[in-house]
């Protein structure tokens, strides 16, 4: 065991420093996302979704840095990452709407002016919708119409359509009697 530590002392030290630094960066990013969520009065479930995205980003960075630390050259790393991204690109092209909705979900987290409980009107020429926002998920919004119908509206479409705020906080704490 001592021989292994002596032989790979530099790599182990670099690994410990990298993991520690990435944990600090992850903590700071999550704290910033939490602060933005609190300041913008964003529901905590949406903030937790941002935490998942931060975890994935940190994981990719960790794999890259640790591969370099353990002797993998930039040529091999670029080959592996380009191959992985090519496969992911082909797979995601086949399901581009999912990627579009995830990206839109991130944009909605930081810049969507409406909150859960707000009554909105989506100005769609083919099918205008007037409803209350029940939930904001990673891929879609849950909207409840005045008739009680639940509509699942994709995040990428909500960014493409004009939306009007009709009333703020129509119901709070799950009290749907004010519909």
XYZ file of C-alpha atoms in Angstrom:
179
model
C 0.000 0.000 0.000
C 2.815 2.354 0.868
C 4.526 1.506 -2.435
C 1.381 2.470 -4.364
C 1.135 5.783 -2.523
C 4.828 6.489 -3.090
C 4.623 5.592 -6.780
C 1.468 7.642 -7.442
C 2.007 10.396 -4.869
C 1.668 13.235 -7.385
C -1.497 11.804 -8.963
C -3.112 11.130 -5.585
C -2.253 14.616 -4.348
C -3.658 16.176 -7.518
C -6.806 14.032 -7.170
C -7.369 15.153 -3.582
C -6.826 18.817 -4.494
C -9.119 18.530 -7.538
C -11.914 16.827 -5.610
C -11.659 19.358 -2.789
C -11.636 22.321 -5.216
C -14.603 20.951 -7.173
C -16.560 20.401 -3.962
C -15.972 24.048 -3.058
C -17.020 25.188 -6.565
C -20.101 22.959 -6.371
C -21.004 24.407 -2.976
C -20.585 27.972 -4.259
C -22.654 27.308 -7.399
C -25.445 25.710 -5.375
C -25.375 28.577 -2.900
C -25.610 31.069 -5.790
C -28.513 29.150 -7.365
C -30.254 29.023 -3.988
C -29.727 32.774 -3.523
C -31.132 33.509 -7.011
C -34.081 31.240 -6.286
C -34.767 32.908 -2.952
C -34.378 36.446 -4.302
C -36.661 35.679 -7.255
C -39.101 33.767 -5.026
C -38.657 30.620 -7.082
C -40.125 27.405 -5.727
C -37.516 25.212 -4.016
C -38.292 22.223 -6.267
C -37.124 24.294 -9.236
C -33.994 25.255 -7.338
C -33.296 21.572 -6.655
C -33.501 20.976 -10.402
C -30.709 23.518 -10.870
C -28.727 21.599 -8.237
C -28.974 18.480 -10.436
C -27.646 20.404 -13.430
C -24.779 21.732 -11.312
C -23.944 18.184 -10.166
C -23.788 16.966 -13.779
C -21.537 19.863 -14.779
C -19.169 19.224 -11.857
C -19.087 15.503 -12.710
C -18.003 16.225 -16.310
C -15.315 18.628 -15.115
C -14.099 16.106 -12.511
C -13.815 13.284 -15.056
C -11.856 15.551 -17.388
C -9.448 16.859 -14.725
C -8.884 13.483 -13.070
C -8.210 11.820 -16.417
C -5.497 14.416 -17.036
C -4.125 13.906 -13.513
C -3.745 10.169 -14.018
C -1.743 10.528 -17.207
C -4.274 10.547 -19.994
C -3.053 12.929 -22.671
C -5.095 15.646 -24.286
C -5.143 13.675 -27.549
C -6.767 10.652 -25.918
C -9.147 12.836 -23.917
C -10.215 14.792 -26.969
C -10.818 11.533 -28.835
C -12.934 10.112 -26.007
C -14.915 13.318 -25.405
C -15.483 13.940 -29.122
C -16.701 10.354 -29.544
C -19.018 10.620 -26.545
C -20.353 13.992 -27.689
C -20.839 12.689 -31.245
C -22.913 9.780 -29.966
C -24.827 12.096 -27.619
C -25.328 14.576 -30.439
C -26.851 11.942 -32.704
C -29.012 10.630 -29.874
C -30.130 14.097 -28.820
C -30.797 15.156 -32.397
C -33.314 12.336 -32.535
C -34.969 13.752 -29.419
C -34.098 17.432 -29.833
C -37.325 18.574 -28.205
C -36.247 17.070 -24.888
C -32.962 18.974 -25.009
C -34.840 22.106 -26.050
C -37.199 21.755 -23.086
C -34.338 21.187 -20.633
C -32.545 24.285 -21.923
C -35.784 26.231 -21.719
C -36.254 24.971 -18.152
C -32.884 26.460 -17.201
C -33.803 29.759 -18.875
C -37.180 29.764 -17.112
C -35.455 29.252 -13.771
C -33.451 32.441 -14.144
C -35.794 34.714 -16.076
C -39.434 33.567 -15.997
C -41.437 36.469 -14.516
C -44.400 34.328 -13.417
C -44.600 32.114 -10.354
C -46.618 29.114 -9.223
C -50.121 30.316 -8.423
C -50.170 33.111 -11.007
C -53.019 33.238 -13.505
C -51.664 33.727 -17.024
C -52.924 33.896 -20.568
C -50.872 32.337 -23.366
C -51.552 34.169 -26.620
C -51.539 31.319 -29.102
C -53.348 31.951 -32.372
C -54.546 28.350 -32.669
C -55.323 27.640 -29.020
C -55.182 30.503 -26.505
C -54.918 29.290 -22.925
C -55.974 31.040 -19.752
C -54.903 29.084 -16.702
C -53.171 29.091 -13.335
C -49.587 27.850 -13.039
C -49.680 24.791 -10.791
C -46.100 23.637 -11.187
C -42.964 24.397 -13.203
C -41.001 21.254 -14.061
C -37.809 20.584 -16.019
C -39.659 19.857 -19.273
C -43.047 21.539 -18.950
C -45.474 23.694 -16.977
C -48.585 22.320 -15.312
C -51.444 24.706 -15.986
C -54.938 24.389 -14.476
C -57.752 25.965 -16.476
C -60.816 27.557 -14.896
C -62.748 24.422 -15.891
C -60.324 22.290 -13.856
C -58.520 20.818 -16.861
C -54.804 20.095 -16.356
C -52.665 21.212 -19.289
C -49.036 20.197 -19.661
C -47.359 22.986 -21.627
C -43.782 22.496 -22.934
C -41.149 24.899 -21.639
C -39.798 25.673 -25.100
C -43.245 26.825 -26.263
C -43.814 29.111 -23.284
C -40.656 30.992 -24.320
C -41.909 31.331 -27.903
C -45.406 32.639 -27.135
C -46.568 35.931 -25.717
C -47.784 35.511 -22.134
C -49.864 37.959 -20.090
C -50.204 38.034 -16.328
C -53.878 38.192 -15.404
C -53.568 37.891 -11.614
C -50.763 37.181 -9.158
C -51.034 34.500 -6.477
C -54.519 33.323 -7.403
C -54.138 30.515 -4.930
C -51.537 29.973 -2.293
C -50.571 26.932 -0.221
C -52.536 24.557 -2.424
C -55.876 26.351 -1.867
C -57.510 25.842 -5.247
C -60.936 27.003 -4.095
C -60.209 30.477 -5.428
C -60.151 29.170 -9.000
